[in-house]
Coordinates of C-alpha atoms in Angstrom, one line a residue:
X2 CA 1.8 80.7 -99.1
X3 CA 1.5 78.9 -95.7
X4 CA 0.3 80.7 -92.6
X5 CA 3.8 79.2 -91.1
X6 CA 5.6 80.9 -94.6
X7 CA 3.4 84.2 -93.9
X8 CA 4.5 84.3 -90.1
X9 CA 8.1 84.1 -91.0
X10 CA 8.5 86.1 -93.6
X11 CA 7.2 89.1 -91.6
X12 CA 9.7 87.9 -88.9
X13 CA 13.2 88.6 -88.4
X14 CA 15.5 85.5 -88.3
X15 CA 17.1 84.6 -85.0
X16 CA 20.0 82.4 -87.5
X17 CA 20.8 83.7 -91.2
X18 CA 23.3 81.6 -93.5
X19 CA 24.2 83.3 -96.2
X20 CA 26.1 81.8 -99.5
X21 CA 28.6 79.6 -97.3
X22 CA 31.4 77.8 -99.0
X23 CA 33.4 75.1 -97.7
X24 CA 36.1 73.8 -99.5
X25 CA 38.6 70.4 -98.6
X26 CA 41.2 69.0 -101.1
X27 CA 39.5 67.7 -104.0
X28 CA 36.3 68.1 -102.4
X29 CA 33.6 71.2 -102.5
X30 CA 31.6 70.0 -99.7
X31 CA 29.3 73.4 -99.3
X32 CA 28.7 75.7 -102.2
X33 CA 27.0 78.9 -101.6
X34 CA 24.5 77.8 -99.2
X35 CA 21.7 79.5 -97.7
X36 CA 19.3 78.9 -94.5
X37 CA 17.3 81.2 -92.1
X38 CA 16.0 79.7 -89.1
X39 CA 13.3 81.5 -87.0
X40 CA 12.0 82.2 -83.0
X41 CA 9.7 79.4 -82.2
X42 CA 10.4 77.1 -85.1
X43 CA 12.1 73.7 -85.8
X44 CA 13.6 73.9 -89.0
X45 CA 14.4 69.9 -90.3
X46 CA 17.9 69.7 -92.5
X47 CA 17.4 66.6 -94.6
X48 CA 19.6 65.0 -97.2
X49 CA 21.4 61.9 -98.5
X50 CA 24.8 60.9 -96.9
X51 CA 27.5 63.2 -98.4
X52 CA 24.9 65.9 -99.0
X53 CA 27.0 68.2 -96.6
X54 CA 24.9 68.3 -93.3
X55 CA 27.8 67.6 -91.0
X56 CA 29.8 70.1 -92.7
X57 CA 27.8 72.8 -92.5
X58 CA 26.7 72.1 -88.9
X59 CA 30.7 72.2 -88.1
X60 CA 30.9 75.3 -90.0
X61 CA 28.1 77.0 -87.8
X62 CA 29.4 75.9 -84.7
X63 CA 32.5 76.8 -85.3
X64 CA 34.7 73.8 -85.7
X65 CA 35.5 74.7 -90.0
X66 CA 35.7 78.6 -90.9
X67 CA 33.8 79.0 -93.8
X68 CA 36.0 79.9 -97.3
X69 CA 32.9 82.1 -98.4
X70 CA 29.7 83.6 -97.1
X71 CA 28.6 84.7 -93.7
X72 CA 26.9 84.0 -90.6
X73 CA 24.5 86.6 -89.3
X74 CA 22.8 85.7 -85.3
X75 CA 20.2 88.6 -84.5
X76 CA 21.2 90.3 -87.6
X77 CA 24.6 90.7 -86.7
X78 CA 27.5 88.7 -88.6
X79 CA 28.9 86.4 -86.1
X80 CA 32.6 84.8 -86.5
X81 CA 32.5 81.5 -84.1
X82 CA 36.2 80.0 -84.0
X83 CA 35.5 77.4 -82.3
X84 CA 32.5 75.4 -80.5
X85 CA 32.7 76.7 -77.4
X86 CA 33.1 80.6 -79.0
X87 CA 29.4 79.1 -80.9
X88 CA 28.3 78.4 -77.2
X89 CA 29.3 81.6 -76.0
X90 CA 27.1 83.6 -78.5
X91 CA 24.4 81.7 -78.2
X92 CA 24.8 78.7 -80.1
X93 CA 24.8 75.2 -78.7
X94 CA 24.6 71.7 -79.8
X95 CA 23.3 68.1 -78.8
X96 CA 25.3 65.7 -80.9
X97 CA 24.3 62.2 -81.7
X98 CA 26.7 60.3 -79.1
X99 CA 25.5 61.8 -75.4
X100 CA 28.8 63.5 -74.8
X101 CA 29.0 63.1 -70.8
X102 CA 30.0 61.5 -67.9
X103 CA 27.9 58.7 -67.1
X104 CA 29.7 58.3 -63.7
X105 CA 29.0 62.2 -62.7
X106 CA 25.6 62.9 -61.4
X107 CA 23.1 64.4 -63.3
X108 CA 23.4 68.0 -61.7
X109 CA 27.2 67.7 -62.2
X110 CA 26.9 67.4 -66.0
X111 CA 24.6 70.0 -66.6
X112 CA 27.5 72.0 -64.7
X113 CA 30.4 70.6 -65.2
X114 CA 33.2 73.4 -66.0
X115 CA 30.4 75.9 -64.9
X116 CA 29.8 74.8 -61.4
X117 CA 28.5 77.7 -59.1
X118 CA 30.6 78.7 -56.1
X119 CA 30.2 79.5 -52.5
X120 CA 32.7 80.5 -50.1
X121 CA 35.0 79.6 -52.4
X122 CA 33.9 75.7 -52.7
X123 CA 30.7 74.7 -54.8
X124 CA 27.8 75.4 -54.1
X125 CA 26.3 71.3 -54.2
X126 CA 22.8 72.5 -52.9
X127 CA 22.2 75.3 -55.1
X128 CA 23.7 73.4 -58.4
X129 CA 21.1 70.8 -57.7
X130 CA 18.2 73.2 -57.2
X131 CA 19.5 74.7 -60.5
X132 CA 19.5 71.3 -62.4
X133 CA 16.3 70.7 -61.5
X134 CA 14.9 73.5 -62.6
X135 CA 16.2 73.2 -65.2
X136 CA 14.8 70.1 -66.4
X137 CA 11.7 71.0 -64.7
X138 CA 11.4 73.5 -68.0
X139 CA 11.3 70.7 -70.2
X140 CA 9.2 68.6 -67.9
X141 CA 11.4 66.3 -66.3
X142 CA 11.2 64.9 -63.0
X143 CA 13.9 63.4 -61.8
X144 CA 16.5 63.1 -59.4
X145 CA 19.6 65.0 -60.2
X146 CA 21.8 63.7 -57.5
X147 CA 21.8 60.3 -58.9
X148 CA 24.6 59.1 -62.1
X149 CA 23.7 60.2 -64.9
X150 CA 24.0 56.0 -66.4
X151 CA 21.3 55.3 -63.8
X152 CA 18.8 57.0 -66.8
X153 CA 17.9 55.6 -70.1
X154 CA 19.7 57.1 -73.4
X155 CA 16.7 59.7 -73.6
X156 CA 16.8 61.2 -70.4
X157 CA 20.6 61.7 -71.1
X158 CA 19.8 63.6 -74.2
X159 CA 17.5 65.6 -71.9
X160 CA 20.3 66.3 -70.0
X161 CA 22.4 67.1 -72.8
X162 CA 20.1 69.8 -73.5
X163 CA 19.6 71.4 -70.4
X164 CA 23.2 71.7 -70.5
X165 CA 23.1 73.6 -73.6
X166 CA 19.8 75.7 -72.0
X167 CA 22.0 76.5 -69.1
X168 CA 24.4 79.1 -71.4
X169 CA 21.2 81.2 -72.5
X170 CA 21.2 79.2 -76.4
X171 CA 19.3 81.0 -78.6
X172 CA 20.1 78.4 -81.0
X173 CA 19.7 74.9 -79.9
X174 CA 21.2 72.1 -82.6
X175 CA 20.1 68.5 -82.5
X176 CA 22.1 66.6 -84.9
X177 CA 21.0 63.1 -85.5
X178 CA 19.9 62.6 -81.4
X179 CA 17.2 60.2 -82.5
X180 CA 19.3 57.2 -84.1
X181 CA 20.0 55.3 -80.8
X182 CA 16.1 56.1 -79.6
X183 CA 13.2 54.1 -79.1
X184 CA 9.5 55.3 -80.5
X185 CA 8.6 56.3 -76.7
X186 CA 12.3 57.8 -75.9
X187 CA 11.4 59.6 -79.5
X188 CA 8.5 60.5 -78.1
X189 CA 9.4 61.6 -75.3
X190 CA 12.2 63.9 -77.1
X191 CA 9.6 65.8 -79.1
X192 CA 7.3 66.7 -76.4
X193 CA 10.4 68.1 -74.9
X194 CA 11.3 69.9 -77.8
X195 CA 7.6 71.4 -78.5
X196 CA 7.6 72.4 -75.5
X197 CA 11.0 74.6 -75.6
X198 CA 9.6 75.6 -79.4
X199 CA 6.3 77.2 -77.7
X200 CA 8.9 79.0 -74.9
X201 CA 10.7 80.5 -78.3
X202 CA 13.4 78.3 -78.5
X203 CA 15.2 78.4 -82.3
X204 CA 15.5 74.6 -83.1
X205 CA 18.0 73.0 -86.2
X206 CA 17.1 69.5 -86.4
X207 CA 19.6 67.1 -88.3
X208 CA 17.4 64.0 -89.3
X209 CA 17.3 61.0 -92.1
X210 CA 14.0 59.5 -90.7
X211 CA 10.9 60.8 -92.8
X212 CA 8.7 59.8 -90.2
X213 CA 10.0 62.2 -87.4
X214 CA 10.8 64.9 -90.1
X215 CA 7.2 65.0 -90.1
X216 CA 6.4 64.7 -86.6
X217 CA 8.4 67.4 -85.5
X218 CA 8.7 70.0 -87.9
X219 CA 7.7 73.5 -89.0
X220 CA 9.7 74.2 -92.1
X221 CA 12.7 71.6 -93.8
X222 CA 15.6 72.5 -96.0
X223 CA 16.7 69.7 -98.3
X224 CA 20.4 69.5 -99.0
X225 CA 22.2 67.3 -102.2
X226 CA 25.7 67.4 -103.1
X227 CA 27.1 70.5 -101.2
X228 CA 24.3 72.7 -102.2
X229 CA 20.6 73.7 -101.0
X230 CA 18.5 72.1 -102.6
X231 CA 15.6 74.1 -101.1
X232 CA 13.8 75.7 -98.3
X233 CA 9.4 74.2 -98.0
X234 CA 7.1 74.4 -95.3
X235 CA 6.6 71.1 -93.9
X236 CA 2.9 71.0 -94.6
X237 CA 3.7 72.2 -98.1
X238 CA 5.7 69.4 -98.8
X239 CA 4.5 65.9 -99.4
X240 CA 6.9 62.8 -98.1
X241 CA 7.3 61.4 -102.2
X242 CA 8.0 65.2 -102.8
X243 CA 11.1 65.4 -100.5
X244 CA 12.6 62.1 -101.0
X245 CA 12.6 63.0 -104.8
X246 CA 14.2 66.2 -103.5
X247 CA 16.8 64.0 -101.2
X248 CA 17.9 61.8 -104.1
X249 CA 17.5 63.9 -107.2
X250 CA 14.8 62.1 -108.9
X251 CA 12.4 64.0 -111.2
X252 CA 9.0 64.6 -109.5
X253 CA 7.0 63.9 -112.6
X254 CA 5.4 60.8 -110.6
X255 CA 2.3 62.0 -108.6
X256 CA 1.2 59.4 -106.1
X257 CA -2.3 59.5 -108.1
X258 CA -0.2 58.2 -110.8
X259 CA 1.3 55.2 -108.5
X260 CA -1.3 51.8 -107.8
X261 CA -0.2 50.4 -104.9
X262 CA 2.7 47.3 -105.2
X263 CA 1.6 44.3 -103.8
X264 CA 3.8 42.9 -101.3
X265 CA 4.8 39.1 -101.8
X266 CA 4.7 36.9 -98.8
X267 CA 7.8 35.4 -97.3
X268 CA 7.6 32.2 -99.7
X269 CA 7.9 33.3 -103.2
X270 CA 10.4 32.3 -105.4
X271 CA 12.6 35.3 -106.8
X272 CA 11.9 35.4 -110.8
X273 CA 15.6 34.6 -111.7
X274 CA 15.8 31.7 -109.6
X275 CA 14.7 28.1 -109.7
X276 CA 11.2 28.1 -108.0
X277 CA 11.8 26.3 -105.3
X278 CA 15.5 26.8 -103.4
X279 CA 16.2 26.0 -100.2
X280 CA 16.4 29.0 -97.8
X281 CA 20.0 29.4 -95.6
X282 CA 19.5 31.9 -93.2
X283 CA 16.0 32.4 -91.9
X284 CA 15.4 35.4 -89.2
X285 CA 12.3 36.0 -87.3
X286 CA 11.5 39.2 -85.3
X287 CA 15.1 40.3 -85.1
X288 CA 15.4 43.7 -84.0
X289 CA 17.4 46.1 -81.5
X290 CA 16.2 48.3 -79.5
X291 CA 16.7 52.1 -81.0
X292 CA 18.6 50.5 -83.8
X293 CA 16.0 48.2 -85.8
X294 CA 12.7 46.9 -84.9
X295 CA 12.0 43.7 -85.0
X296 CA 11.5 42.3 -89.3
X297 CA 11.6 39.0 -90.3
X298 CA 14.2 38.0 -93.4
X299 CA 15.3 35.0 -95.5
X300 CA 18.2 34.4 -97.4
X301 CA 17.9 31.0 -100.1
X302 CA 20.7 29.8 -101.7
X303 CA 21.8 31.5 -105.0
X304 CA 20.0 34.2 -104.5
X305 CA 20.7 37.8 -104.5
X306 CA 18.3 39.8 -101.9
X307 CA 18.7 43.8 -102.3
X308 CA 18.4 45.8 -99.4
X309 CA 16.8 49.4 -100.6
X310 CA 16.6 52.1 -98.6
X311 CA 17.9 56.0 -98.0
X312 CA 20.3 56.2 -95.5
X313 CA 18.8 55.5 -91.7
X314 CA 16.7 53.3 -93.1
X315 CA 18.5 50.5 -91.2
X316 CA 19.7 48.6 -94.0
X317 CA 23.3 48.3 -92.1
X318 CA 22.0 48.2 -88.9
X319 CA 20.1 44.8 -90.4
X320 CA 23.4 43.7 -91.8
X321 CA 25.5 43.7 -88.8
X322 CA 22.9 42.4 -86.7
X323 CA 22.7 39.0 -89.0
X324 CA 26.8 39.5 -89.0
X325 CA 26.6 39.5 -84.6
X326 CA 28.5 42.6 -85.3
X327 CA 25.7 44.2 -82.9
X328 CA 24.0 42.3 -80.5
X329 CA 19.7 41.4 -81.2
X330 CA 17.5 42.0 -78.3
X331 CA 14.8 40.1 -80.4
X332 CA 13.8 37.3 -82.2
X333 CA 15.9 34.3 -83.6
X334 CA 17.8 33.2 -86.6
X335 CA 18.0 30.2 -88.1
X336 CA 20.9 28.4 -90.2
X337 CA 20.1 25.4 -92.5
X338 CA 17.4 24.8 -90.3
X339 CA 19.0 25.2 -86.9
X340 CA 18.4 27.8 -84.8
X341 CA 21.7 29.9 -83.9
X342 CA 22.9 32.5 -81.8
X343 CA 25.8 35.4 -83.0
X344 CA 27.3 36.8 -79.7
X345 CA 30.0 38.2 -82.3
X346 CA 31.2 37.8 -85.6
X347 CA 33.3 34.8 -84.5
X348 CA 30.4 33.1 -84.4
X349 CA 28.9 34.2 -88.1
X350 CA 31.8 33.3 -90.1
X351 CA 31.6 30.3 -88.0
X352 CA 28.1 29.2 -89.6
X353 CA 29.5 30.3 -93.1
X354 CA 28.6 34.1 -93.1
X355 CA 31.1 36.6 -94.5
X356 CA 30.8 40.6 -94.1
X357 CA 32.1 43.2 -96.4
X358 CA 31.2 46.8 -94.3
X359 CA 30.4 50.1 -96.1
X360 CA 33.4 51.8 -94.1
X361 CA 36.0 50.6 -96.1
X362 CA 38.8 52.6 -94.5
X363 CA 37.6 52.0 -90.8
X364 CA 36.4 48.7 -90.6
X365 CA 37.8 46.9 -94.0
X366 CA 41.1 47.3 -95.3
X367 CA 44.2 47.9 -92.8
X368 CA 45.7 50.3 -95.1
X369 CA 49.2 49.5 -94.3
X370 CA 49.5 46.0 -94.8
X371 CA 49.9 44.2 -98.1
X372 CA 47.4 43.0 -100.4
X373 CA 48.5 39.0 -99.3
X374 CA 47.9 39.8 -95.5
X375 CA 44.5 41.6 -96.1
X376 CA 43.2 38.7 -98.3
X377 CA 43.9 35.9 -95.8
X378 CA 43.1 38.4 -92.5
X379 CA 39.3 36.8 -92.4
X380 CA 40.6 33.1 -92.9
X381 CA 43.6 33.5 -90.7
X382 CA 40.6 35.0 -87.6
X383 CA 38.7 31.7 -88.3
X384 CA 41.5 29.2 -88.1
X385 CA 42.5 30.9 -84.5
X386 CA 46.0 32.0 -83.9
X387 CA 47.7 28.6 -83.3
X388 CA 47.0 27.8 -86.9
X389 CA 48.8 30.2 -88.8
X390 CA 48.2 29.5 -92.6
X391 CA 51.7 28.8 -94.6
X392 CA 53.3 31.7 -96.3
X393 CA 52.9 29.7 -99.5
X394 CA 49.3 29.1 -99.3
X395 CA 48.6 32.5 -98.3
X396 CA 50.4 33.8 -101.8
X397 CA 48.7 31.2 -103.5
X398 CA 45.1 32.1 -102.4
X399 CA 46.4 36.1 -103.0
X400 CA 47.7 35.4 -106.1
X401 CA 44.4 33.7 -107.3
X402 CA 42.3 36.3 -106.5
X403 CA 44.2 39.0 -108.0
X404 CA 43.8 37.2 -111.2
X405 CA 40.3 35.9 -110.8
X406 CA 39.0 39.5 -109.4
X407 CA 41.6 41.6 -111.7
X408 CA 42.9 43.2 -109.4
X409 CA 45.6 46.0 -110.8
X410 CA 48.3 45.8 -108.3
X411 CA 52.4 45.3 -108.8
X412 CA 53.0 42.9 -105.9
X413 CA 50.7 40.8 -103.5
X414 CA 53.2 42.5 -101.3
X415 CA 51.9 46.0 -102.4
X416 CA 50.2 47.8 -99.5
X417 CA 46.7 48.0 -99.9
X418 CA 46.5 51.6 -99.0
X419 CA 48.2 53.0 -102.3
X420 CA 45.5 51.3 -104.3
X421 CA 42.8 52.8 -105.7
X422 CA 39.3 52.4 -104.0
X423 CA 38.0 49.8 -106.7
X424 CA 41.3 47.7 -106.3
X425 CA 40.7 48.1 -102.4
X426 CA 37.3 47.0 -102.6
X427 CA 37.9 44.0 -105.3
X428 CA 40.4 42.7 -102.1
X429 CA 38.1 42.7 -99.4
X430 CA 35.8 40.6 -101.1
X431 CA 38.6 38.4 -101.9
X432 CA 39.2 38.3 -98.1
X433 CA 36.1 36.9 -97.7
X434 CA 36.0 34.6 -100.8
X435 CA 39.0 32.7 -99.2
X436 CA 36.7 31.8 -96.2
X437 CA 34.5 29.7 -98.9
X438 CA 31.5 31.1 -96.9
X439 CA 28.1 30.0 -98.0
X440 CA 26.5 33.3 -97.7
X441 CA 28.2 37.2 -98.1
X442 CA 26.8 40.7 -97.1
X443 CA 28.1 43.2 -99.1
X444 CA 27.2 46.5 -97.6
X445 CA 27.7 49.5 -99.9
X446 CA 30.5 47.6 -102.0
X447 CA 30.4 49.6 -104.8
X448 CA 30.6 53.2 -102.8
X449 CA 33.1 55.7 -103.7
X450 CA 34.5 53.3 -107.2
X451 CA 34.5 54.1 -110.4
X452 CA 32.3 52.7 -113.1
X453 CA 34.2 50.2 -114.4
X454 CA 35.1 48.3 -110.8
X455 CA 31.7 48.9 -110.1
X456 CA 30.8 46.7 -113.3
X457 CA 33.4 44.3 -112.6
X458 CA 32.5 43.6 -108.8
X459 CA 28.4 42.8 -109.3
X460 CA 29.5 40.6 -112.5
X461 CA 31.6 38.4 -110.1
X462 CA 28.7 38.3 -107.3
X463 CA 26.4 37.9 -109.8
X464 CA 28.5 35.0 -111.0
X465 CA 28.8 33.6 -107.1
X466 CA 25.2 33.6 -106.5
X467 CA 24.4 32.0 -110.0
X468 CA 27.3 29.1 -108.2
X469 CA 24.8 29.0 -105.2
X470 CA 26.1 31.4 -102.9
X471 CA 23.2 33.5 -100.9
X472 CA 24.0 37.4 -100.9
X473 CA 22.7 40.1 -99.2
X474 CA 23.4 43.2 -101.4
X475 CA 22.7 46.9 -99.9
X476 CA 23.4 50.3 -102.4
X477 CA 22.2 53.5 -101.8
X478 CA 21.8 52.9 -105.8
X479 CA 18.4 52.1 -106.7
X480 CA 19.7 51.1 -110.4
X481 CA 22.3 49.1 -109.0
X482 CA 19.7 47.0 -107.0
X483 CA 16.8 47.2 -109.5
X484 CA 19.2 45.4 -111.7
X485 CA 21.0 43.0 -109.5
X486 CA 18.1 41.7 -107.1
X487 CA 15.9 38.4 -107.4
X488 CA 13.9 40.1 -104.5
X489 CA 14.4 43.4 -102.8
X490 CA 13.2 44.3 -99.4
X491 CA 12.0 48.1 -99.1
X492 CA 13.6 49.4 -95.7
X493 CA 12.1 52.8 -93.9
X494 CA 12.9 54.4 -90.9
X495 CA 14.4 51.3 -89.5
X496 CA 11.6 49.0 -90.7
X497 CA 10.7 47.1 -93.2
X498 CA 8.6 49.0 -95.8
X499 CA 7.5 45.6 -98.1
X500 CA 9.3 42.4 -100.1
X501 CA 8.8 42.7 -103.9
X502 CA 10.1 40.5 -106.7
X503 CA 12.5 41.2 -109.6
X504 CA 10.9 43.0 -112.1
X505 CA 7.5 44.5 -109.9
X506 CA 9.4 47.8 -109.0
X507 CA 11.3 50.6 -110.9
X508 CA 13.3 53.8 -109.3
X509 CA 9.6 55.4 -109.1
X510 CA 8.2 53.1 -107.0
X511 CA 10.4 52.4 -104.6
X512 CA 10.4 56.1 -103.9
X513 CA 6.5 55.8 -103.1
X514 CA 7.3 53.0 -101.0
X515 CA 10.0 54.6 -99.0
X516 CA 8.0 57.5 -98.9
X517 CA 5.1 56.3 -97.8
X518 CA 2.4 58.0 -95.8
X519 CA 1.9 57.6 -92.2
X520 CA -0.3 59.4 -89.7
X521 CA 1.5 61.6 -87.2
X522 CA 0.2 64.5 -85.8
X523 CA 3.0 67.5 -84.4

């Protein structure tokens, strides 16, 4: 047993979750899970997307009451209805989007709704002596009379947390505050948070990176599928270990047992490919900053590159970047040859680029119109709005693609929403077949499908690249892209990990490479 594993287990827990059960229609998100977090430790929740992180952080603040199972704080069972009840006992939360006022000062959002009084106005000067105090705990200087937006992203999270330090938290909850830093806002973050872990500060920290898990972390509990998964010591645990643990692989791989994959320079030729195609989209340091840093990429014509990677690993945040979805601080990209610049997606399907995003409900399908006017939406955007495409055309290009796709629907008039996922998903890449574009991202196209539209849907882009077509193709499905790819880039914490051809990696490996080690001390 650790020293860390000794030290708790003669201590009391501040937090104790015990067999919670959380239940939606159709859905067991939680199912009899456990935790116990301890004075003076960060405890690391870590787990695939839909392992039920979020829903068990809403349930401990509050925000769901559980269906089974109890919440114990100091050994007493605690009943929080709502988040700010969770505040008032002592349990507070730092969410992933800063959720202030950037045009309040800093003093006035560590107060706001709390703001001391004085003769019956507030008291400005002491509510600014207060504020900086309390940042003065975790080490930061600054001036609190200024707008909170005069401060970088980090120092806002900073703020966020004195706020929660102001109610007397026992239990402070970070969910996901890294994703929008930098490695020196990161930084910056931890040295914070030691510092509140060494004043006896309780700390949950909700994380996909592997690399901070490890920087920051006393003990981790690994969540998959609704359930716990388990409860290690950090030290006890090696980074191949948990992602096994994360994605449910067996651990019967030891990294003794693993040689080291060669990466393959920028210039190879996939091995399902002619050997020499002509490369379409070629990007050189692209990155943004707190998002992606800076990776080269190229796309050749008829080929299929796979994106691998857990989620964080900034697979999507790489997609809409080469979409102009998001805005690159860094580096270039080049179309056939020429360089080009994507202030928005305007501009990508422009140079023959077409998007299908992983949030099919949200940022795909408009559930309530029919399948015609979701297939022509993308063609209709490019043509402009003083172009509108014939009614007969647009039944005609529906109509094709319903056959050519199968897609099971009673009417090109149906409304996409009362189709079924696979059906829904089979039309959004129609929307973007009708463009004619020259190369396609499919982000997560086969998510939430059943088997069968999942078969259907590679065969056709298999088919499309084989026609010349470039696609970038991510999956949280290693199978899926293992089978699919003529290369596949390796993505970890929101770089690139290596570029290996078809045939030079299986499920095992690309677990070492995602997993593998780097040196950072706590």
């Amino acid at each position: 047993m650790s020293t860390l594993a000794q030290a708790a287990s003669s201590t009391a827990p501040v937090l104790e979750l015990r067999g919670i059960s959380k239940a939606f229609p159709g859905v067991q998100a939680l199912s009899g899970v456990a935790l116990k977090l301890y004075p003076g430790e960060v405890h690391t929740l870590m787990g695939q997307n839909g392992a039920g992180k979020s829903t068990l952080i809403k349930v401990l603040t509050g925000v769901y009451a559980p269906d089974h199972g109890e919440i114990l704080l100091d050994g007493q069972a605690i009943y929080p209805a709502s988040t700010l009840d969770a505040q008032n006992l002592g349990i507070s939360t730092v969410y992933q989007e800063v959720n202030l006022c950037p045009n309040l000062s800093v003093a006035e959002n560590i107060f706001i709704g709390r703001y001391p009084r004085k003769f019956g106005g507030i008291d400005w000067r002491g509510m600014q002596q207060q504020a900086a105090e309390l940042l003065e705990r975790m080490q930061i200087r600054i001036d609190v009379t200024m707008p909170l937006a005069h401060y970088p992203l980090a120092i806002q999270q900073m703020v966020a947390i004195s706020r929660a330090l102001l109610v007397s938290a026992k239990v402070l909850i970070l969910d996901e505050p890294t994703s929008s830093l930098d490695e020196k806002e990161v930084d910056l973050l931890f040295s914070v948070l030691r510092g509140l872990r060494g004043q006896g500060m309780s700390i949950l920290f909700v994380t996909h990176f592997l690399d901070q898990t490890y920087a920051i972390s006393d003990r981790i509990t690994v969540m998959r599928n609704g359930e716990r998964e388990g409860e290690y010591a950090c030290a006890d645990l090696s980074r191949l270990e948990l992602v096994n643990k994360m994605v449910g692989a067996p651990a019967a791989a030891t990294p003794d047992a693993f040689t080291a994959v060669p990466a393959i320079v920028n210039d190879a030729a996939p091995a399902a490919a002619p050997s020499k195609l002509k490369a379409f989209l070629s990007a050189r340091g692209l990155g943004r900053k707190g998002a992606l840093a800076p990776m080269d990429i190229e796309l050749r014509e008829g080929e299929l590159l796979g994106l691998a990677g857990l989620l964080g690993s900034g697979r999507t945040e790489a997609a809409r970047l080469l979409f102009g979805a998001d805005k690159a601080d860094s580096g270039a990209i080049t179309i056939d040859g020429k360089e080009r610049s994507f202030n928005s997606p305007r501009d990508a399907i422009a140079a023959g680029i077409g998007f299908c995003s992983e949030d099919r409900k949200h940022e795909g399908a408009i559930l309530d119109l029919s399948v015609r006017e979701n297939v022509i939406l993308a063609l209709q955007a490019r043509m402009g709005l003083t172009r509108a495409i014939p009614l007969k055309r647009q039944q005609q290009l529906a109509e094709g693609y319903v056959k050519a796709l199968g897609i099971k629907t009673a009417s090109i008039e149906t409304p996409i929403g009362t189709l079924s996922g696979g059906n829904q998903q089979k039309v959004l890449l129609a929307r973007w077949l009708a463009t004619e574009p020259k190369m396609l991202i499919l982000d997560e196209p086969t998510r939430g499908i059943d088997v069968r539209a999942k078969q259907e849907i590679m065969d056709y882009v298999v088919k499309l690249c084989r026609k010349g077509m470039s696609i970038l193709f991510i999956s949280s499905e290693l199978p899926e892209v293992l089978r699919c790819s003529d290369r596949i880039v390796v993505m970890r914490d929101r770089k690139t990990g290596g570029e290996y051809p078809r045939g030079v990696l299986d499920e095992t490996s690309v677990l070492h490479v995602i997993a593998a080690e780097g040196a950072h001390a706590k």
